[in-house]
Amino acid sequence: MSAPAARSASTARGGDTGGGAVRGGGAGTAAALAVEGLVVGYAGAPVVDGLTLEVAPGSVVALLGANGAGKTTVLRTLSGLLTPRGGRVLLDGDDLAAVRVEDRVRRGLVQVPEGRSVVTELTVEENLQLGALWRSAGRAARRTAVDEMYDLFEPLARRRASAGHQLSGGERQMLALARALISRPRVLLLDEPSLGLAPRVVAQLFAVLRERADATGLTVLLAEQNVTSALSIADRGVVLALGEVVADAGAADLAADPALRHAYLGF
Amino acid sequence: MDRLVLLVSTGVARGLVIALFALSLVIIWRAARIVNFGQAAMAVVAVYVAFAVHAATGSYVLAVLGALVTGALLGLAVERGLMRRVPGATPMPGMIVAIGLVMVLQSLLGVLFGPRHRPMSPVFSQSPLYVGDVPVLSRYDLFVLVVALVVVVGLGLLFNRSTLGLQLRAAAVAPEVSRLLGVRVPRMVTIGWMLSSAVAALAVLLLVPTELGLNAHSADVLFVHAFTVAVLGGLDSPAGALVGGLVVGVLISLVTGYASAGLAPLAVLGLLTTVLLVRPGGIFATKEARTA
């Protein structure tokens, strides 16, 4: 990875000996991503109502909740696809209200949408090229960036000439993740990446996320219904119900709290 | 036999022009999910400019440039000024606006230039060339064929080999995902309109000298043929537009040559009906919907 990425890794994780304070904490560290009093939805019944959330640099935060809890709405608002009725979204302290989707991407805030968002008409190679396009201007730079992703996700290298619609579910999700990582985002938003995938594939993908967070200081907000897998790599878990935060705790605490699990996560 | 060679070769040249125009419809359909019924009227406006440039400078090359530039600017103006403001949830509002645009443009041209056909002489001779004793297409048809082929190949390279083409294709089929990858989708839609209008203007410019001449309605029949071709090939398919254009071009040429010119439109409509019977879904079923 590049020098800036390595530098941010050292600031995020430097001297950390495994304590949750740096990775999961909001207090003291400037949040990579902050949400203040976010309200989204049509008049009458907001889907997200007054959400406040901070994600520390280099941490993995799991955004949990049942279907309809508002997870997707939150992510789509953060990436700019939806315009909030109220509240603010801050990236490294900058208000993003006037920043369009395409420019949020250029600032390092990248969303991997749900439903394995591979452009099915394009090949694996073309999907990756597309992801690398704004970041890597020259043909050679794009080649390097794409090859890095083939190294990281070997199954993709074998299928580089296949069209998106020929890929398996796992390969598609792998491609969607690679295509997002290729632009070296600082904050990655993922919407249900585990949906419909075999547990082994989920474990692989999540391991890559954890590794990127640790090694490069990537900040991850991971919306998931697969609570166990998500909490296994997360520093912190935030539970949404009807558009509001009902729990916000360290991942281990959250996983160990039977009442909470039963009430909001259904297991 | 000789006659067949002449008719087929002429048909291929004409078919490529129809294919060009059909390609321009495909480009807009893919970029903006609109069948641009205004395409012919817009192209004719551009050709009027080319006509004026030709009259003023005497240079055919400048006239071609004039048509391309005017076409592109018209595409820009129509997309930014009109289509961008049309609600885009379904294709219908955009198409109705496009039909309105035809009426406005054709009326304006009628008011400004009157109904008469202005003759435009072809840059090359229209008498057939001979291969041995066999008459084949004319010098002008050969010129049309070469230009159309160059443009088709150029468009193919642009869409499949360039980063702009990659973005145009991605923005067309998956606009939301493309935005999330940093592609400036609204700009791609505008570029699609400009590209499409320029190609359509060129197609009309190539055709006008061999038809009656220049008039507000010069390209109406070309539009009908090209639309048929786009339906035949599938509005999403550039290759389909190319093949369909050749089929319709040769069909028109053969029917005109062996039967009568009056039957040619009927033959095209027969072909259209047959294809729609075989593919009853019609044009809007070529692809269910764009993916998010």
Short mmCIF file of C-alpha atoms in Angstrom, two decimals, chain A residues 76 79 81 100-103 105-106 110-111 113 117 119-122 126-127 129-131 133-134 139 142 179, chain B residues 30 160-164 166-167 169-170 173-174 176-186 236 287 291-292:
data_model
loop_
_atom_site.label_atom_id
_atom_site.label_comp_id
_atom_site.label_asym_id
_atom_site.label_seq_id
_atom_site.Cartn_x
_atom_site.Cartn_y
_atom_site.Cartn_z
CA ARG A 76 -27.49 5.66 1.49
CA SER A 79 -22.97 8.18 0.73
CA LEU A 81 -27.76 8.98 -2.48
CA ARG A 100 -22.39 15.18 -4.19
CA VAL A 101 -22.08 11.39 -4.24
CA GLU A 102 -19.27 11.42 -6.81
CA ASP A 103 -17.30 13.94 -4.78
CA VAL A 105 -16.15 9.17 -3.20
CA ARG A 106 -13.24 11.43 -4.11
CA VAL A 110 -17.13 4.91 -0.43
CA GLN A 111 -20.25 2.78 -0.20
CA PRO A 113 -24.30 -1.00 -1.98
CA SER A 117 -23.64 -4.26 -7.06
CA VAL A 119 -22.15 -4.01 -13.18
CA THR A 120 -23.21 -7.27 -14.79
CA GLU A 121 -22.64 -6.14 -18.37
CA LEU A 122 -19.00 -5.37 -17.68
CA GLU A 126 -13.73 -3.57 -16.43
CA ASN A 127 -15.51 -3.36 -13.08
CA GLN A 129 -10.91 -0.45 -13.93
CA LEU A 130 -14.05 1.55 -13.34
CA GLY A 131 -13.41 1.58 -9.60
CA LEU A 133 -10.64 5.35 -12.70
CA TRP A 134 -10.81 8.59 -10.77
CA ARG A 139 -3.10 3.37 -17.66
CA ARG A 142 -4.61 1.58 -13.02
CA ARG A 179 -13.81 -2.40 -6.63
CA ARG B 30 -28.66 3.55 -23.32
CA ASN B 160 -15.08 -0.56 -25.75
CA ARG B 161 -11.50 0.62 -25.56
CA SER B 162 -11.54 4.02 -23.86
CA THR B 163 -12.08 5.01 -20.24
CA LEU B 164 -14.76 7.46 -21.36
CA LEU B 166 -16.25 2.43 -19.94
CA GLN B 167 -17.87 5.20 -17.92
CA ARG B 169 -21.44 2.07 -20.58
CA ALA B 170 -21.44 1.76 -16.80
CA VAL B 173 -26.72 0.33 -17.26
CA ALA B 174 -26.03 1.06 -13.58
CA GLU B 176 -26.37 4.53 -9.10
CA VAL B 177 -23.51 2.08 -8.74
CA SER B 178 -21.49 4.19 -11.16
CA ARG B 179 -22.00 7.29 -9.01
CA LEU B 180 -20.83 5.33 -5.98
CA LEU B 181 -17.64 4.58 -7.92
CA GLY B 182 -17.08 8.25 -8.62
CA VAL B 183 -18.41 8.34 -12.20
CA ARG B 184 -20.01 11.70 -12.96
CA VAL B 185 -23.20 10.20 -14.31
CA PRO B 186 -25.05 13.42 -15.27
CA ASP B 236 -29.80 -1.73 -26.10
CA LYS B 287 -34.19 -5.23 -20.77
CA THR B 291 -29.99 -2.32 -12.19
CA ALA B 292 -29.39 -0.06 -9.24
#
